[in-house]
PDB file of C-alpha atoms and ligand atoms in Angstrom:
ATOM      1  CA  MET A 216      -7.488  -4.823 -32.079  1.00 45.00           C
ATOM      2  CA  ILE A 217      -9.748  -2.747 -29.873  1.00 48.00           C
ATOM      3  CA  MET A 218     -10.998  -4.467 -26.744  1.00 47.00           C
ATOM      4  CA  PRO A 219     -14.180  -3.367 -25.023  1.00 52.00           C
ATOM      5  CA  GLY A 220     -13.444  -1.281 -21.929  1.00 56.00           C
ATOM      6  CA  ASN A 221     -14.615  -3.721 -19.282  1.00 56.00           C
ATOM      7  CA  LEU A 222     -12.817  -6.658 -20.936  1.00 54.00           C
ATOM      8  CA  LEU A 223      -9.609  -4.622 -20.963  1.00 53.00           C
ATOM      9  CA  LYS A 224     -10.189  -3.737 -17.324  1.00 57.00           C
ATOM     10  CA  GLN A 225     -10.665  -7.418 -16.499  1.00 57.00           C
ATOM     11  CA  ALA A 226      -7.479  -8.444 -18.331  1.00 57.00           C
ATOM     12  CA  TRP A 227      -5.637  -5.718 -16.453  1.00 57.00           C
ATOM     13  CA  LEU A 228      -7.024  -6.871 -13.116  1.00 59.00           C
ATOM     14  CA  ILE A 229      -6.209 -10.535 -13.811  1.00 61.00           C
ATOM     15  CA  SER A 230      -2.630  -9.693 -14.787  1.00 62.00           C
ATOM     16  CA  PHE A 231      -2.244  -7.755 -11.553  1.00 63.00           C
ATOM     17  CA  LEU A 232      -3.749 -10.575  -9.530  1.00 64.00           C
ATOM     18  CA  ILE A 233      -1.147 -12.896 -11.079  1.00 64.00           C
ATOM     19  CA  ILE A 234       1.611 -10.426 -10.103  1.00 64.00           C
ATOM     20  CA  CYS A 235       0.114 -10.313  -6.589  1.00 63.00           C
ATOM     21  CA  HIS A 236      -0.052 -14.077  -6.461  1.00 62.00           C
ATOM     22  CA  ASN A 237       3.628 -14.319  -7.473  1.00 64.00           C
ATOM     23  CA  ALA A 238       4.567 -11.653  -4.944  1.00 64.00           C
ATOM     24  CA  ILE A 239       2.693 -13.471  -2.181  1.00 62.00           C
ATOM     25  CA  SER A 240       3.873 -16.994  -3.007  1.00 61.00           C
ATOM     26  CA  GLN A 241       7.516 -15.937  -2.594  1.00 57.00           C
ATOM     27  CA  SER A 242       6.906 -16.290   1.110  1.00 54.00           C
ATOM     28  CA  ALA A 243       7.970 -19.533   2.802  1.00 53.00           C
ATOM     29  CA  GLN A 244       4.655 -19.850   4.634  1.00 61.00           C
ATOM     30  CA  ASN A 245       1.543 -20.670   2.661  1.00 67.00           C
ATOM     31  CA  PRO A 246      -0.983 -19.223   3.181  1.00 74.00           C
ATOM     32  CA  VAL A 247       0.917 -16.218   4.520  1.00 82.00           C
ATOM     33  CA  ASN A 248      -0.095 -14.307   7.621  1.00 88.00           C
ATOM     34  CA  PHE A 249      -1.399 -10.887   6.758  1.00 91.00           C
ATOM     35  CA  SER A 250      -3.192  -7.908   8.237  1.00 95.00           C
ATOM     36  CA  LEU A 251      -5.088  -4.978   6.790  1.00 96.00           C
ATOM     37  CA  PRO A 252      -3.197  -1.671   7.293  1.00 97.00           C
ATOM     38  CA  LEU A 253      -6.205  -0.273   9.193  1.00 97.00           C
ATOM     39  CA  LYS A 254      -9.000  -1.892  11.165  1.00 95.00           C
ATOM     40  CA  SER A 255     -11.410  -1.033   8.364  1.00 94.00           C
ATOM     41  CA  ILE A 256     -10.755   0.010   4.779  1.00 94.00           C
ATOM     42  CA  HIS A 257     -12.529   3.086   3.355  1.00 95.00           C
ATOM     43  CA  PRO A 258     -10.742   4.388   0.234  1.00 94.00           C
ATOM     44  CA  THR A 259     -11.042   8.140  -0.287  1.00 93.00           C
ATOM     45  CA  SER A 260      -8.792   8.295  -3.366  1.00 91.00           C
ATOM     46  CA  VAL A 261      -7.958   5.397  -5.661  1.00 90.00           C
ATOM     47  CA  TYR A 262      -4.767   4.177  -7.341  1.00 93.00           C
ATOM     48  CA  GLY A 263      -4.083   5.614 -10.808  1.00 92.00           C
ATOM     49  CA  TRP A 264      -4.302   8.882 -12.704  1.00 91.00           C
ATOM     50  CA  ARG A 265      -5.980  11.735 -10.860  1.00 89.00           C
ATOM     51  CA  ILE A 266      -5.964  15.478 -10.311  1.00 88.00           C
ATOM     52  CA  HIS A 267      -3.909  15.993  -7.164  1.00 88.00           C
ATOM     53  CA  PRO A 268      -6.165  17.520  -4.462  1.00 84.00           C
ATOM     54  CA  VAL A 269      -3.457  19.967  -3.285  1.00 85.00           C
ATOM     55  CA  THR A 270      -1.411  20.840  -6.408  1.00 87.00           C
ATOM     56  CA  GLY A 271      -4.272  20.544  -8.949  1.00 88.00           C
ATOM     57  CA  LYS A 272      -1.853  18.707 -11.282  1.00 89.00           C
ATOM     58  CA  PHE A 273      -2.674  15.579 -13.263  1.00 91.00           C
ATOM     59  CA  ARG A 274      -0.440  12.931 -11.711  1.00 89.00           C
ATOM     60  CA  PHE A 275      -0.303   9.173 -11.210  1.00 92.00           C
ATOM     61  CA  HIS A 276      -1.321   8.265  -7.667  1.00 93.00           C
ATOM     62  CA  GLN A 277       1.062   5.430  -6.721  1.00 94.00           C
ATOM     63  CA  GLY A 278      -1.073   4.221  -3.824  1.00 96.00           C
ATOM     64  CA  ILE A 279      -4.502   4.580  -2.283  1.00 96.00           C
ATOM     65  CA  ASP A 280      -5.754   6.962   0.373  1.00 96.00           C
ATOM     66  CA  LEU A 281      -7.679   5.423   3.239  1.00 97.00           C
ATOM     67  CA  LYS A 282      -9.867   7.194   5.738  1.00 97.00           C
ATOM     68  CA  ALA A 283      -8.228   7.274   9.176  1.00 97.00           C
ATOM     69  CA  ARG A 284      -8.746   9.258  12.380  1.00 95.00           C
ATOM     70  CA  ARG A 285      -5.846   8.913  14.835  1.00 96.00           C
ATOM     71  CA  GLU A 286      -5.871   5.181  14.262  1.00 97.00           C
ATOM     72  CA  PHE A 287      -3.263   2.473  14.653  1.00 97.00           C
ATOM     73  CA  ILE A 288      -1.566   1.517  11.398  1.00 98.00           C
ATOM     74  CA  TYR A 289      -0.639  -2.148  11.021  1.00 97.00           C
ATOM     75  CA  THR A 290       2.167  -3.841   9.074  1.00 97.00           C
ATOM     76  CA  ILE A 291       0.443  -5.941   6.387  1.00 96.00           C
ATOM     77  CA  LEU A 292       3.043  -8.761   6.222  1.00 94.00           C
ATOM     78  CA  ASP A 293       6.131  -9.884   8.125  1.00 94.00           C
ATOM     79  CA  GLY A 294       9.228  -7.951   7.109  1.00 95.00           C
ATOM     80  CA  THR A 295      11.993  -5.551   8.010  1.00 97.00           C
ATOM     81  CA  VAL A 296      11.675  -1.770   8.344  1.00 98.00           C
ATOM     82  CA  LEU A 297      13.703  -0.419   5.417  1.00 98.00           C
ATOM     83  CA  GLN A 298      13.227   3.301   6.043  1.00 98.00           C
ATOM     84  CA  THR A 299      11.363   5.781   8.228  1.00 98.00           C
ATOM     85  CA  GLY A 300      11.431   9.555   7.825  1.00 97.00           C
ATOM     86  CA  PHE A 301       9.749  12.685   6.589  1.00 98.00           C
ATOM     87  CA  ASP A 302       9.075  13.647   2.995  1.00 95.00           C
ATOM     88  CA  MET A 303       7.313  16.896   1.973  1.00 95.00           C
ATOM     89  CA  HIS A 304       4.753  14.902  -0.046  1.00 93.00           C
ATOM     90  CA  THR A 305       4.301  11.684   1.969  1.00 96.00           C
ATOM     91  CA  GLY A 306       4.883  13.295   5.383  1.00 97.00           C
ATOM     92  CA  ASN A 307       6.076  10.931   8.104  1.00 98.00           C
ATOM     93  CA  TYR A 308       6.368   7.558   6.404  1.00 98.00           C
ATOM     94  CA  VAL A 309       7.393   3.949   7.032  1.00 98.00           C
ATOM     95  CA  LEU A 310       8.734   1.710   4.252  1.00 98.00           C
ATOM     96  CA  ILE A 311       8.808  -2.023   4.955  1.00 98.00           C
ATOM     97  CA  ALA A 312      10.562  -4.736   2.924  1.00 97.00           C
ATOM     98  CA  HIS A 313       8.710  -8.053   2.879  1.00 94.00           C
ATOM     99  CA  SER A 314      11.130  -9.699   0.433  1.00 91.00           C
ATOM    100  CA  GLN A 315      13.860  -8.557  -1.963  1.00 91.00           C
ATOM    101  CA  GLU A 316      11.153  -7.480  -4.415  1.00 91.00           C
ATOM    102  CA  LEU A 317       8.136  -6.531  -2.311  1.00 94.00           C
ATOM    103  CA  GLN A 318       7.706  -3.380  -0.203  1.00 96.00           C
ATOM    104  CA  SER A 319       4.830  -1.571   1.501  1.00 97.00           C
ATOM    105  CA  LEU A 320       4.663   2.137   2.255  1.00 98.00           C
ATOM    106  CA  TYR A 321       2.550   3.966   4.867  1.00 98.00           C
ATOM    107  CA  GLY A 322       2.391   7.779   4.715  1.00 98.00           C
ATOM    108  CA  HIS A 323       1.096  10.959   6.435  1.00 98.00           C
ATOM    109  CA  LEU A 324       1.588   9.399   9.889  1.00 98.00           C
ATOM    110  CA  SER A 325       1.456  11.496  13.060  1.00 98.00           C
ATOM    111  CA  THR A 326       3.622   9.048  15.017  1.00 98.00           C
ATOM    112  CA  ILE A 327       6.078   6.323  13.963  1.00 98.00           C
ATOM    113  CA  THR A 328       6.633   3.500  16.453  1.00 97.00           C
ATOM    114  CA  VAL A 329       9.213   1.391  14.556  1.00 98.00           C
ATOM    115  CA  TYR A 330      12.815   2.036  13.596  1.00 97.00           C
ATOM    116  CA  PRO A 331      14.909   1.150  10.523  1.00 98.00           C
ATOM    117  CA  GLY A 332      16.314  -2.378  10.647  1.00 97.00           C
ATOM    118  CA  GLU A 333      13.606  -3.601  13.036  1.00 97.00           C
ATOM    119  CA  MET A 334      11.905  -6.904  12.206  1.00 97.00           C
ATOM    120  CA  VAL A 335       8.125  -6.530  12.131  1.00 97.00           C
ATOM    121  CA  PHE A 336       5.264  -8.977  11.979  1.00 96.00           C
ATOM    122  CA  ALA A 337       1.920  -8.911  10.180  1.00 95.00           C
ATOM    123  CA  GLY A 338      -0.534  -7.002  12.373  1.00 96.00           C
ATOM    124  CA  GLN A 339       2.154  -5.172  14.348  1.00 97.00           C
ATOM    125  CA  VAL A 340       1.484  -1.461  14.958  1.00 98.00           C
ATOM    126  CA  LEU A 341       3.994   0.713  13.073  1.00 98.00           C
ATOM    127  CA  GLY A 342       2.493   4.095  13.888  1.00 98.00           C
ATOM    128  CA  ILE A 343      -0.580   6.300  14.194  1.00 98.00           C
ATOM    129  CA  SER A 344      -2.330   7.968  11.271  1.00 98.00           C
ATOM    130  CA  GLY A 345      -2.043  11.712  10.794  1.00 98.00           C
ATOM    131  CA  SER A 346      -1.988  14.553   8.290  1.00 97.00           C
ATOM    132  CA  THR A 347       1.738  15.251   7.825  1.00 97.00           C
ATOM    133  CA  GLY A 348       3.055  16.172   4.346  1.00 96.00           C
ATOM    134  CA  GLN A 349       0.963  17.331   1.401  1.00 93.00           C
ATOM    135  CA  VAL A 350      -2.648  16.611   2.420  1.00 93.00           C
ATOM    136  CA  THR A 351      -6.061  18.260   2.585  1.00 91.00           C
ATOM    137  CA  GLY A 352      -7.059  16.167   5.607  1.00 93.00           C
ATOM    138  CA  GLU A 353      -6.042  13.196   7.709  1.00 96.00           C
ATOM    139  CA  HIS A 354      -5.714   9.861   5.896  1.00 97.00           C
ATOM    140  CA  LEU A 355      -3.326   6.974   5.348  1.00 98.00           C
ATOM    141  CA  HIS A 356      -1.445   6.848   2.045  1.00 97.00           C
ATOM    142  CA  PHE A 357      -0.794   3.155   1.438  1.00 98.00           C
ATOM    143  CA  ALA A 358       1.279   1.805  -1.449  1.00 97.00           C
ATOM    144  CA  ILE A 359       2.766  -1.514  -2.602  1.00 96.00           C
ATOM    145  CA  ARG A 360       5.929  -1.775  -4.683  1.00 95.00           C
ATOM    146  CA  TYR A 361       6.781  -4.959  -6.482  1.00 92.00           C
ATOM    147  CA  ARG A 362      10.021  -5.182  -8.509  1.00 91.00           C
ATOM    148  CA  SER A 363      10.473  -1.391  -8.117  1.00 91.00           C
ATOM    149  CA  LYS A 364       7.040  -0.580  -9.577  1.00 93.00           C
ATOM    150  CA  SER A 365       3.849   0.340  -7.779  1.00 94.00           C
ATOM    151  CA  ILE A 366       0.944  -2.111  -8.090  1.00 93.00           C
ATOM    152  CA  PRO A 367      -2.719  -1.562  -7.131  1.00 93.00           C
ATOM    153  CA  PRO A 368      -2.805  -1.904  -3.329  1.00 94.00           C
ATOM    154  CA  LEU A 369      -6.445  -2.990  -3.085  1.00 92.00           C
ATOM    155  CA  ALA A 370      -5.951  -5.792  -5.638  1.00 91.00           C
ATOM    156  CA  PHE A 371      -2.909  -6.863  -3.638  1.00 91.00           C
ATOM    157  CA  LEU A 372      -4.843  -6.921  -0.332  1.00 92.00           C
ATOM    158  CA  TYR A 373      -7.633  -8.803  -2.109  1.00 89.00           C
ATOM    159  CA  GLY A 374      -5.041 -11.368  -3.261  1.00 87.00           C
ATOM    160  CA  LEU A 375      -3.799 -11.767   0.325  1.00 88.00           C
ATOM    161  CA  ALA A 376      -7.329 -12.164   1.666  1.00 87.00           C
ATOM    162  CA  ASN A 377      -8.159 -14.822  -0.938  1.00 85.00           C
ATOM    163  CA  GLN A 378      -5.094 -17.042  -0.887  1.00 78.00           C
ATOM    164  CA  PRO A 379      -5.550 -20.634  -2.027  1.00 75.00           C
ATOM    165  CA  PRO A 380      -5.367 -23.019   0.972  1.00 70.00           C
TER     166      PRO A 380
HETATM  167 ZN1   ZN B 197      -2.068   9.075  -1.458  1.00 64.83          ZN
END
C-alpha cells in the first residue's frame, strides 16, 4: 500500500512522539523538569539525510544544528555526565545519561564546564558553544539517543514541552 507523503510523515511523527513519551515517562517525576539546550532555538540544519556541509557526502545527520554565538549550553534533563572529550567530527562534546536508555549529546563546544560522573540538573550550564570539530561555523550539534538509536531532537523537545499534567 502506498501512503500519501504527508500521511506517512504524520504516522512517522506520531510514532516518534510515542517513543518520546515513553522515554520521558520513565522519569520518577511527572511532569519532568526540563530545559532547552539554548536560550532560544534556531535550527540551521535538521535531523535526517543531508549533504554534509564540510565533506559534501550524503550522510544521515543524527542530530540537529542550532544557531549559537558563545552562548551557555544547558542540560535538558537531570542526569549524570557519561562522557566528555574531543572527537574530530563532534569537536568538544558532552554526553549525558538521563536514564539507562536515554542520552543527550552536545557538540562543537568551546568550553566544557562539567566532568564525567558529575550529577547534573535540568537547566544547568554544561559548557559554552563553539566551533570545534568538523564545522563551517559556530553552532551547537544537539542529539538524543534512545535505546542506542538517535531520535529527532526537536520532536523530543516538543514532547517535553507538552507533557500531560
Ligand atoms: Zn550536527
